[in-house]
Each structure stands twice: as C-alpha cells, then as structure tokens.
CSV table of N, CA, C and O in Angstrom, one decimal:
chain,number,residue,atom,x,y,z
D,420,MET,N,-19.3,-6.9,-6.0
D,420,MET,CA,-18.8,-5.9,-6.9
D,420,MET,C,-17.5,-5.3,-6.3
D,420,MET,O,-17.4,-5.1,-5.1
D,421,ILE,N,-16.5,-5.1,-7.1
D,421,ILE,CA,-15.2,-4.5,-6.6
D,421,ILE,C,-15.3,-3.0,-6.8
D,421,ILE,O,-15.6,-2.5,-7.8
D,422,ASN,N,-14.9,-2.4,-5.7
D,422,ASN,CA,-14.7,-0.9,-5.7
D,422,ASN,C,-13.3,-0.6,-5.6
D,422,ASN,O,-12.5,-1.0,-4.7
D,423,TYR,N,-12.8,0.2,-6.6
D,423,TYR,CA,-11.4,0.7,-6.7
D,423,TYR,C,-11.3,2.1,-6.1
D,423,TYR,O,-12.1,2.9,-6.5
D,424,LYS,N,-10.4,2.3,-5.2
D,424,LYS,CA,-10.4,3.7,-4.6
D,424,LYS,C,-9.0,4.0,-4.0
D,424,LYS,O,-8.2,3.1,-3.8
D,425,LYS,N,-8.8,5.2,-3.7
D,425,LYS,CA,-7.7,5.7,-2.9
D,425,LYS,C,-8.0,5.5,-1.4
D,425,LYS,O,-9.1,6.0,-1.0
D,426,ALA,N,-7.2,4.7,-0.7
D,426,ALA,CA,-7.5,4.4,0.7
D,426,ALA,C,-7.2,5.7,1.6
D,426,ALA,O,-6.4,6.5,1.2
D,427,ASP,N,-7.9,5.7,2.7
D,427,ASP,CA,-7.6,6.8,3.7
D,427,ASP,C,-7.4,6.2,5.1
D,427,ASP,O,-7.4,5.0,5.3
D,428,LEU,N,-7.2,7.1,6.1
D,428,LEU,CA,-7.0,6.6,7.4
D,428,LEU,C,-8.1,5.8,8.0
D,428,LEU,O,-7.9,5.0,9.0
D,429,ASN,N,-9.3,5.9,7.5
D,429,ASN,CA,-10.4,5.0,8.0
D,429,ASN,C,-10.1,3.6,7.7
D,429,ASN,O,-10.7,2.7,8.4
D,430,GLU,N,-9.2,3.3,6.8
D,430,GLU,CA,-8.9,1.9,6.4
D,430,GLU,C,-7.5,1.5,7.0
D,430,GLU,O,-6.9,0.5,6.5
D,431,LEU,N,-7.0,2.2,7.9
D,431,LEU,CA,-5.6,2.0,8.4
D,431,LEU,C,-5.4,0.6,8.9
D,431,LEU,O,-4.4,-0.1,8.5
D,432,ASP,N,-6.3,0.0,9.6
D,432,ASP,CA,-6.2,-1.4,10.1
D,432,ASP,C,-6.1,-2.4,8.9
D,432,ASP,O,-5.3,-3.3,8.9
D,433,GLN,N,-6.9,-2.2,7.9
D,433,GLN,CA,-6.9,-3.1,6.7
D,433,GLN,C,-5.6,-2.9,5.9
D,433,GLN,O,-5.1,-3.9,5.3
D,434,ILE,N,-5.2,-1.6,5.7
D,434,ILE,CA,-3.9,-1.4,5.0
D,434,ILE,C,-2.8,-2.1,5.7
D,434,ILE,O,-2.0,-2.8,5.1
D,435,ILE,N,-2.7,-2.0,7.0
D,435,ILE,CA,-1.6,-2.6,7.8
D,435,ILE,C,-1.8,-4.2,7.7
D,435,ILE,O,-0.8,-4.9,7.6
D,436,ARG,N,-3.0,-4.7,7.8
D,436,ARG,CA,-3.2,-6.1,7.6
D,436,ARG,C,-2.6,-6.6,6.3
D,436,ARG,O,-1.9,-7.6,6.2
D,437,CYS,N,-2.9,-5.9,5.2
D,437,CYS,CA,-2.4,-6.3,3.9
D,437,CYS,C,-0.9,-6.2,3.8
D,437,CYS,O,-0.2,-7.0,3.2
D,438,ARG,N,-0.4,-5.1,4.4
D,438,ARG,CA,1.1,-4.9,4.4
D,438,ARG,C,1.8,-6.1,5.1
D,438,ARG,O,2.8,-6.6,4.7
D,439,MET,N,1.2,-6.5,6.3
D,439,MET,CA,1.8,-7.6,7.0
D,439,MET,C,1.7,-8.9,6.3
D,439,MET,O,2.6,-9.7,6.3
D,440,GLU,N,0.6,-9.1,5.6
D,440,GLU,CA,0.5,-10.3,4.8
D,440,GLU,C,1.5,-10.3,3.7
D,440,GLU,O,2.1,-11.4,3.4
D,441,PHE,N,1.7,-9.2,3.1
D,441,PHE,CA,2.7,-9.0,2.0
D,441,PHE,C,4.1,-9.4,2.6
D,441,PHE,O,4.8,-10.1,2.0
D,442,ILE,N,4.4,-8.8,3.7
D,442,ILE,CA,5.7,-9.1,4.3
D,442,ILE,C,5.9,-10.6,4.6
D,442,ILE,O,7.0,-11.2,4.4
D,443,ARG,N,4.9,-11.2,5.2
D,443,ARG,CA,5.0,-12.6,5.5
D,443,ARG,C,5.2,-13.5,4.3
D,443,ARG,O,6.0,-14.4,4.3
D,444,GLU,N,4.5,-13.1,3.2
D,444,GLU,CA,4.7,-13.9,2.0
D,444,GLU,C,6.0,-13.6,1.3
D,444,GLU,O,6.6,-14.5,0.7
D,445,ASP,N,6.5,-12.4,1.4
D,445,ASP,CA,7.7,-12.0,0.7
D,445,ASP,C,8.9,-12.3,1.5
D,445,ASP,O,9.9,-12.8,0.9
D,446,MET,N,8.9,-12.2,2.8
D,446,MET,CA,10.1,-12.4,3.6
D,446,MET,C,10.0,-13.6,4.6
D,446,MET,O,10.9,-13.8,5.4
D,447,GLY,N,8.8,-14.2,4.6
D,447,GLY,CA,8.7,-15.3,5.5
D,447,GLY,C,8.1,-14.9,6.9
D,447,GLY,O,8.0,-13.7,7.2
D,448,PRO,N,7.8,-15.9,7.7
D,448,PRO,CA,7.3,-15.5,9.1
D,448,PRO,C,8.3,-14.7,9.9
D,448,PRO,O,9.5,-14.9,9.8
D,449,GLN,N,7.8,-13.8,10.7
D,449,GLN,CA,8.6,-13.0,11.5
D,449,GLN,C,8.3,-13.3,13.0
D,449,GLN,O,7.2,-13.8,13.3
D,450,THR,N,9.2,-12.9,13.9
D,450,THR,CA,8.9,-13.1,15.3
D,450,THR,C,7.7,-12.2,15.7
D,450,THR,O,7.5,-11.2,15.0
D,451,ALA,N,7.1,-12.5,16.8
D,451,ALA,CA,6.0,-11.7,17.3
D,451,ALA,C,6.5,-10.3,17.6
D,451,ALA,O,5.8,-9.3,17.3
D,452,GLU,N,7.7,-10.2,18.1
D,452,GLU,CA,8.3,-8.9,18.5
D,452,GLU,C,8.5,-8.1,17.2
D,452,GLU,O,8.2,-6.9,17.2
D,453,THR,N,9.1,-8.7,16.2
D,453,THR,CA,9.3,-8.0,14.9
D,453,THR,C,8.0,-7.5,14.3
D,453,THR,O,7.9,-6.3,13.9
D,454,GLU,N,7.0,-8.4,14.3
D,454,GLU,CA,5.7,-8.0,13.8
D,454,GLU,C,5.1,-6.8,14.5
D,454,GLU,O,4.6,-5.9,13.9
D,455,ALA,N,5.2,-6.9,15.8
D,455,ALA,CA,4.6,-5.8,16.7
D,455,ALA,C,5.4,-4.5,16.4
D,455,ALA,O,4.7,-3.4,16.3
D,456,THR,N,6.7,-4.5,16.3
D,456,THR,CA,7.5,-3.3,16.0
D,456,THR,C,7.1,-2.7,14.6
D,456,THR,O,6.9,-1.5,14.5
D,457,ILE,N,7.0,-3.6,13.6
D,457,ILE,CA,6.6,-3.1,12.3
D,457,ILE,C,5.2,-2.5,12.3
D,457,ILE,O,5.0,-1.4,11.7
D,458,GLN,N,4.3,-3.1,13.0
D,458,GLN,CA,2.9,-2.6,13.0
D,458,GLN,C,2.8,-1.2,13.7
D,458,GLN,O,2.1,-0.3,13.2
D,459,VAL,N,3.6,-1.0,14.8
D,459,VAL,CA,3.6,0.3,15.4
D,459,VAL,C,4.2,1.3,14.5
D,459,VAL,O,3.7,2.4,14.3
D,460,GLN,N,5.3,1.0,13.8
D,460,GLN,CA,5.9,1.9,12.9
D,460,GLN,C,5.0,2.2,11.7
D,460,GLN,O,4.9,3.4,11.3
D,461,LEU,N,4.3,1.2,11.2
D,461,LEU,CA,3.3,1.5,10.1
D,461,LEU,C,2.2,2.4,10.5
D,461,LEU,O,1.8,3.3,9.8
D,462,GLN,N,1.7,2.2,11.7
D,462,GLN,CA,0.7,3.1,12.3
D,462,GLN,C,1.1,4.5,12.2
D,462,GLN,O,0.4,5.4,11.7
D,463,GLU,N,2.3,4.8,12.8
D,463,GLU,CA,2.8,6.1,12.8
D,463,GLU,C,3.2,6.7,11.4
D,463,GLU,O,2.8,7.8,11.1
D,464,TYR,N,3.8,5.8,10.6
D,464,TYR,CA,4.2,6.3,9.3
D,464,TYR,C,3.0,6.7,8.5
D,464,TYR,O,2.9,7.7,7.9
D,465,LEU,N,2.0,5.8,8.5
D,465,LEU,CA,0.8,6.1,7.7
D,465,LEU,C,0.0,7.3,8.2
D,465,LEU,O,-0.5,8.1,7.4
D,466,LYS,N,-0.1,7.5,9.5
D,466,LYS,CA,-0.7,8.6,10.1
D,466,LYS,C,-0.1,9.9,9.6
D,466,LYS,O,-0.7,10.9,9.4
D,467,ASN,N,1.3,9.9,9.4
D,467,ASN,CA,2.0,11.1,9.0
D,467,ASN,C,2.1,11.2,7.5
D,467,ASN,O,2.4,12.3,7.0
D,468,HIS,N,2.0,10.2,6.7
D,468,HIS,CA,2.3,10.2,5.3
D,468,HIS,C,1.2,9.9,4.4
D,468,HIS,O,1.2,10.3,3.2
D,469,LEU,N,0.2,9.2,4.8
D,469,LEU,CA,-0.9,8.7,3.9
D,469,LEU,C,-1.6,9.9,3.3
D,469,LEU,O,-2.0,10.9,4.0
D,470,ASN,N,-1.7,9.9,2.0
D,470,ASN,CA,-2.3,10.9,1.1
D,470,ASN,C,-1.6,12.2,1.2
D,470,ASN,O,-2.2,13.3,0.9
D,471,ARG,N,-0.3,12.2,1.6
D,471,ARG,CA,0.6,13.4,1.5
D,471,ARG,C,1.7,13.0,0.5
D,471,ARG,O,1.8,13.6,-0.6
D,472,ASP,N,2.5,12.0,0.9
D,472,ASP,CA,3.6,11.6,0.0
D,472,ASP,C,3.6,10.0,-0.2
D,472,ASP,O,4.4,9.5,-0.8
D,473,CYS,N,2.6,9.4,0.5
D,473,CYS,CA,2.4,8.0,0.3
D,473,CYS,C,0.9,7.8,0.1
D,473,CYS,O,0.0,8.2,0.8
D,474,PHE,N,0.6,7.2,-1.1
D,474,PHE,CA,-0.8,6.9,-1.5
D,474,PHE,C,-1.0,5.4,-1.6
D,474,PHE,O,-0.1,4.7,-2.1
D,475,VAL,N,-2.1,5.0,-1.0
D,475,VAL,CA,-2.4,3.6,-1.1
D,475,VAL,C,-3.7,3.5,-1.9
D,475,VAL,O,-4.8,4.1,-1.5
D,476,PHE,N,-3.7,2.7,-3.0
D,476,PHE,CA,-4.8,2.5,-3.8
D,476,PHE,C,-5.3,1.0,-3.5
D,476,PHE,O,-4.4,0.1,-3.3
D,477,ALA,N,-6.6,0.8,-3.5
D,477,ALA,CA,-7.1,-0.5,-3.0
D,477,ALA,C,-8.3,-0.9,-3.9
D,477,ALA,O,-9.0,-0.1,-4.5
D,478,ALA,N,-8.5,-2.2,-3.8
D,478,ALA,CA,-9.7,-2.9,-4.3
D,478,ALA,C,-10.4,-3.4,-3.1
D,478,ALA,O,-9.8,-4.0,-2.2
D,479,GLU,N,-11.7,-3.1,-3.0
D,479,GLU,CA,-12.5,-3.4,-1.9
D,479,GLU,C,-13.7,-4.1,-2.3
D,479,GLU,O,-14.4,-3.8,-3.3
D,480,GLU,N,-14.0,-5.2,-1.6
D,480,GLU,CA,-15.3,-6.0,-1.8
D,480,GLU,C,-15.9,-6.2,-0.5
D,480,GLU,O,-15.3,-6.7,0.5
D,481,GLU,N,-17.2,-5.8,-0.4
D,481,GLU,CA,-18.0,-6.0,0.8
D,481,GLU,C,-17.3,-5.4,2.0
D,481,GLU,O,-17.3,-6.0,3.1
D,482,GLY,N,-16.7,-4.3,1.8
D,482,GLY,CA,-16.1,-3.6,3.0
D,482,GLY,C,-14.7,-4.1,3.4
D,482,GLY,O,-14.1,-3.6,4.3
D,483,LYS,N,-14.2,-5.0,2.6
D,483,LYS,CA,-12.9,-5.6,2.9
D,483,LYS,C,-11.9,-5.3,1.8
D,483,LYS,O,-12.2,-5.6,0.6
D,484,ILE,N,-10.7,-4.8,2.1
D,484,ILE,CA,-9.7,-4.5,1.1
D,484,ILE,C,-9.1,-5.9,0.7
D,484,ILE,O,-8.7,-6.7,1.6
D,485,THR,N,-9.1,-6.2,-0.6
D,485,THR,CA,-8.6,-7.4,-1.1
D,485,THR,C,-7.3,-7.3,-1.9
D,485,THR,O,-6.6,-8.3,-2.1
D,486,SER,N,-7.0,-6.0,-2.3
D,486,SER,CA,-5.7,-5.8,-3.0
D,486,SER,C,-5.3,-4.4,-2.8
D,486,SER,O,-6.2,-3.5,-2.7
D,487,ILE,N,-4.0,-4.2,-2.7
D,487,ILE,CA,-3.5,-2.8,-2.4
D,487,ILE,C,-2.2,-2.6,-3.2
D,487,ILE,O,-1.5,-3.6,-3.6
D,488,ALA,N,-1.8,-1.3,-3.4
D,488,ALA,CA,-0.6,-0.9,-4.0
D,488,ALA,C,-0.2,0.4,-3.4
D,488,ALA,O,-1.1,1.3,-3.2
D,489,PHE,N,1.0,0.6,-3.0
D,489,PHE,CA,1.5,1.8,-2.4
D,489,PHE,C,2.2,2.6,-3.5
D,489,PHE,O,2.9,2.1,-4.4
D,490,LEU,N,2.0,3.9,-3.5
D,490,LEU,CA,2.8,4.8,-4.4
D,490,LEU,C,3.5,5.9,-3.5
D,490,LEU,O,2.8,6.6,-2.8
D,491,LEU,N,4.8,5.8,-3.5
D,491,LEU,CA,5.6,6.8,-2.7
D,491,LEU,C,6.0,7.9,-3.6
D,491,LEU,O,6.6,7.6,-4.7
D,492,ILE,N,5.8,9.1,-3.3
D,492,ILE,CA,6.3,10.3,-4.1
D,492,ILE,C,7.5,10.9,-3.4
D,492,ILE,O,7.4,11.1,-2.2
D,493,GLN,N,8.6,11.0,-4.1
D,493,GLN,CA,9.8,11.6,-3.6
D,493,GLN,C,10.2,12.8,-4.4
D,493,GLN,O,9.9,12.9,-5.6
D,494,GLU,N,10.8,13.7,-3.7
D,494,GLU,CA,11.3,14.9,-4.4
D,494,GLU,C,12.8,14.8,-4.5
D,494,GLU,O,13.5,14.5,-3.4
D,495,LYS,N,13.4,14.9,-5.7
D,495,LYS,CA,14.8,14.8,-5.9
D,495,LYS,C,15.3,16.0,-6.7
D,495,LYS,O,14.4,16.7,-7.3
D,496,PRO,N,16.6,16.1,-6.9
D,496,PRO,CA,17.0,17.2,-7.8
D,496,PRO,C,16.5,16.9,-9.2
D,496,PRO,O,16.5,15.8,-9.6
D,497,ALA,N,16.0,17.9,-9.8
D,497,ALA,CA,15.4,17.8,-11.2
D,497,ALA,C,16.5,17.3,-12.2
D,497,ALA,O,17.7,17.6,-12.1
D,498,ASN,N,15.9,16.7,-13.2
D,498,ASN,CA,16.7,16.4,-14.4
D,498,ASN,C,15.7,16.3,-15.6
D,498,ASN,O,14.5,16.5,-15.4
D,499,PRO,N,16.2,16.1,-16.8
D,499,PRO,CA,15.2,16.1,-17.9
D,499,PRO,C,14.1,15.0,-17.8
D,499,PRO,O,13.0,15.2,-18.4
D,500,ARG,N,14.3,13.9,-17.1
D,500,ARG,CA,13.2,12.9,-17.0
D,500,ARG,C,12.1,13.4,-16.0
D,500,ARG,O,11.0,12.9,-16.1
D,501,PHE,N,12.5,14.1,-15.0
D,501,PHE,CA,11.5,14.7,-14.0
D,501,PHE,C,11.9,16.1,-13.7
D,501,PHE,O,12.5,16.4,-12.6
D,502,PRO,N,11.5,17.0,-14.6
D,502,PRO,CA,11.9,18.4,-14.4
D,502,PRO,C,11.4,19.1,-13.2
D,502,PRO,O,12.0,20.1,-12.7
D,503,HIS,N,10.3,18.6,-12.6
D,503,HIS,CA,9.8,19.2,-11.4
D,503,HIS,C,10.4,18.5,-10.1
D,503,HIS,O,10.1,19.0,-9.0
D,504,GLY,N,11.2,17.5,-10.3
D,504,GLY,CA,11.9,16.9,-9.2
D,504,GLY,C,11.1,15.8,-8.5
D,504,GLY,O,11.6,15.1,-7.6
D,505,ARG,N,9.9,15.6,-8.9
D,505,ARG,CA,9.0,14.6,-8.2
D,505,ARG,C,9.1,13.3,-9.0
D,505,ARG,O,8.9,13.3,-10.2
D,506,VAL,N,9.3,12.2,-8.3
D,506,VAL,CA,9.2,10.8,-8.9
D,506,VAL,C,8.4,9.9,-8.0
D,506,VAL,O,8.2,10.2,-6.8
D,507,GLY,N,7.8,8.9,-8.6
D,507,GLY,CA,6.9,8.0,-7.9
D,507,GLY,C,7.6,6.6,-7.9
D,507,GLY,O,8.2,6.2,-8.8
D,508,ASN,N,7.4,5.9,-6.8
D,508,ASN,CA,7.9,4.5,-6.6
D,508,ASN,C,6.7,3.6,-6.2
D,508,ASN,O,6.1,3.9,-5.2
D,509,ILE,N,6.3,2.7,-7.1
D,509,ILE,CA,5.3,1.7,-6.8
D,509,ILE,C,5.8,0.6,-6.0
D,509,ILE,O,6.9,0.0,-6.3
D,510,MET,N,5.2,0.3,-4.9
D,510,MET,CA,5.7,-0.8,-4.0
D,510,MET,C,4.5,-1.5,-3.3
D,510,MET,O,3.4,-1.0,-3.3
D,511,ASN,N,4.8,-2.6,-2.8
D,511,ASN,CA,3.8,-3.4,-1.9
D,511,ASN,C,2.6,-3.7,-2.7
D,511,ASN,O,1.5,-3.7,-2.1
D,512,VAL,N,2.7,-4.2,-3.9
D,512,VAL,CA,1.5,-4.6,-4.6
D,512,VAL,C,1.1,-6.0,-4.0
D,512,VAL,O,1.9,-6.9,-4.0
D,513,TYR,N,-0.1,-6.1,-3.5
D,513,TYR,CA,-0.5,-7.3,-2.8
D,513,TYR,C,-2.0,-7.6,-3.1
D,513,TYR,O,-2.8,-6.6,-3.0
D,514,THR,N,-2.3,-8.8,-3.3
D,514,THR,CA,-3.7,-9.3,-3.4
D,514,THR,C,-3.9,-10.5,-2.6
D,514,THR,O,-3.0,-11.4,-2.6
D,515,VAL,N,-5.0,-10.6,-1.8
D,515,VAL,CA,-5.2,-11.8,-1.0
D,515,VAL,C,-5.3,-13.0,-1.9
D,515,VAL,O,-5.7,-12.9,-3.1
D,516,ALA,N,-4.8,-14.1,-1.4
D,516,ALA,CA,-4.6,-15.3,-2.3
D,516,ALA,C,-5.8,-15.7,-3.1
D,516,ALA,O,-5.7,-16.1,-4.2
D,517,GLU,N,-7.0,-15.7,-2.4
D,517,GLU,CA,-8.2,-16.2,-3.1
D,517,GLU,C,-8.7,-15.3,-4.2
D,517,GLU,O,-9.6,-15.7,-5.0
D,518,LYS,N,-8.1,-14.1,-4.4
D,518,LYS,CA,-8.5,-13.1,-5.4
D,518,LYS,C,-7.5,-12.9,-6.5
D,518,LYS,O,-7.7,-12.1,-7.4
D,519,ARG,N,-6.4,-13.7,-6.4
D,519,ARG,CA,-5.3,-13.5,-7.4
D,519,ARG,C,-5.7,-14.1,-8.8
D,519,ARG,O,-6.6,-14.9,-8.9
D,520,ARG,N,-5.0,-13.6,-9.8
D,520,ARG,CA,-5.2,-14.1,-11.2
D,520,ARG,C,-6.5,-13.7,-11.8
D,520,ARG,O,-7.1,-14.4,-12.6
D,521,GLN,N,-7.1,-12.6,-11.3
D,521,GLN,CA,-8.3,-12.0,-11.8
D,521,GLN,C,-8.2,-10.6,-12.4
D,521,GLN,O,-9.2,-10.0,-12.7
D,522,GLY,N,-6.9,-10.1,-12.4
D,522,GLY,CA,-6.7,-8.8,-12.9
D,522,GLY,C,-6.9,-7.7,-11.9
D,522,GLY,O,-6.9,-6.5,-12.3
D,523,ILE,N,-7.2,-8.0,-10.7
D,523,ILE,CA,-7.5,-7.0,-9.7
D,523,ILE,C,-6.3,-6.1,-9.4
D,523,ILE,O,-6.4,-4.9,-9.4
D,524,ALA,N,-5.1,-6.7,-9.2
D,524,ALA,CA,-3.9,-5.9,-8.9
D,524,ALA,C,-3.6,-5.0,-10.1
D,524,ALA,O,-3.2,-3.8,-9.9
D,525,GLY,N,-3.8,-5.5,-11.3
D,525,GLY,CA,-3.6,-4.6,-12.5
D,525,GLY,C,-4.5,-3.4,-12.5
D,525,GLY,O,-4.1,-2.3,-12.8
D,526,ASN,N,-5.7,-3.6,-12.1
D,526,ASN,CA,-6.7,-2.5,-12.0
D,526,ASN,C,-6.3,-1.5,-10.9
D,526,ASN,O,-6.5,-0.3,-11.1
D,527,VAL,N,-5.8,-2.0,-9.8
D,527,VAL,CA,-5.3,-1.2,-8.7
D,527,VAL,C,-4.2,-0.3,-9.2
D,527,VAL,O,-4.1,0.9,-9.0
D,528,ILE,N,-3.2,-0.9,-9.9
D,528,ILE,CA,-2.1,-0.2,-10.5
D,528,ILE,C,-2.6,0.9,-11.5
D,528,ILE,O,-2.0,2.0,-11.5
D,529,LYS,N,-3.6,0.6,-12.3
D,529,LYS,CA,-4.1,1.6,-13.2
D,529,LYS,C,-4.6,2.8,-12.4
D,529,LYS,O,-4.6,3.9,-12.9
D,530,GLN,N,-5.1,2.6,-11.2
D,530,GLN,CA,-5.6,3.7,-10.4
D,530,GLN,C,-4.5,4.6,-9.9
D,530,GLN,O,-4.7,5.8,-9.7
D,531,LEU,N,-3.3,4.1,-9.8
D,531,LEU,CA,-2.1,4.9,-9.4
D,531,LEU,C,-1.9,6.0,-10.4
D,531,LEU,O,-1.5,7.0,-10.0
C-alpha cells in the first residue's frame, strides 16, 4: 500500500537519496567530489528549510520513499496574481524507475 505524506527530517536520508537520483538522471553522472558537496549542502539546506519554506511530499511503500516532489515557497513583492506576496515553485518531481507510469507522482503533486 502506498502512503502519501509530507516528509520530515526523519526521512532526510531518503529525501537526499531521491534528490541525488534525480540529479543523476537529469544531469548525468557527477564526480564523487561534486556528489559529496551536494549531499553536504542538501543536509544543511533541508535542516534549515524543510517544512518552513521548502516542503517535500512523498509516496512511501514499506518504509521506503519511492516518489517525491519539492515545493518551495518564496515571498515576493505583491501583485494582483499573488496579493500576499507568496508564490510556490514545484521542483524535483522524481519517482524511482520501477514505480513510474502508475500515477504515483501525479498523486504526490496533488498533495502539494
């Protein structure tokens, strides 16, 4: 059974694993040094931003995150489209290869 949820710091390692898999598929293999640098930055970034202005929604099966999507909230000068100044940016939508084409990522996005 798939559980859809907002991820928290307890899943930090799994969020970073999915983000790194996304980067490898999107940008190709990286050097070990680059991967290590990114992982350190992600650890710090998520510790400071997760569930404050960065939200990660996930699909989880048997304790393993199989799909994620990031929602970044930014505050900008207001205009008629966003009178309170807050806007959201969806990024890093990722599903592990064996779970694709099942509508899982679409359901994760609905949670956003």
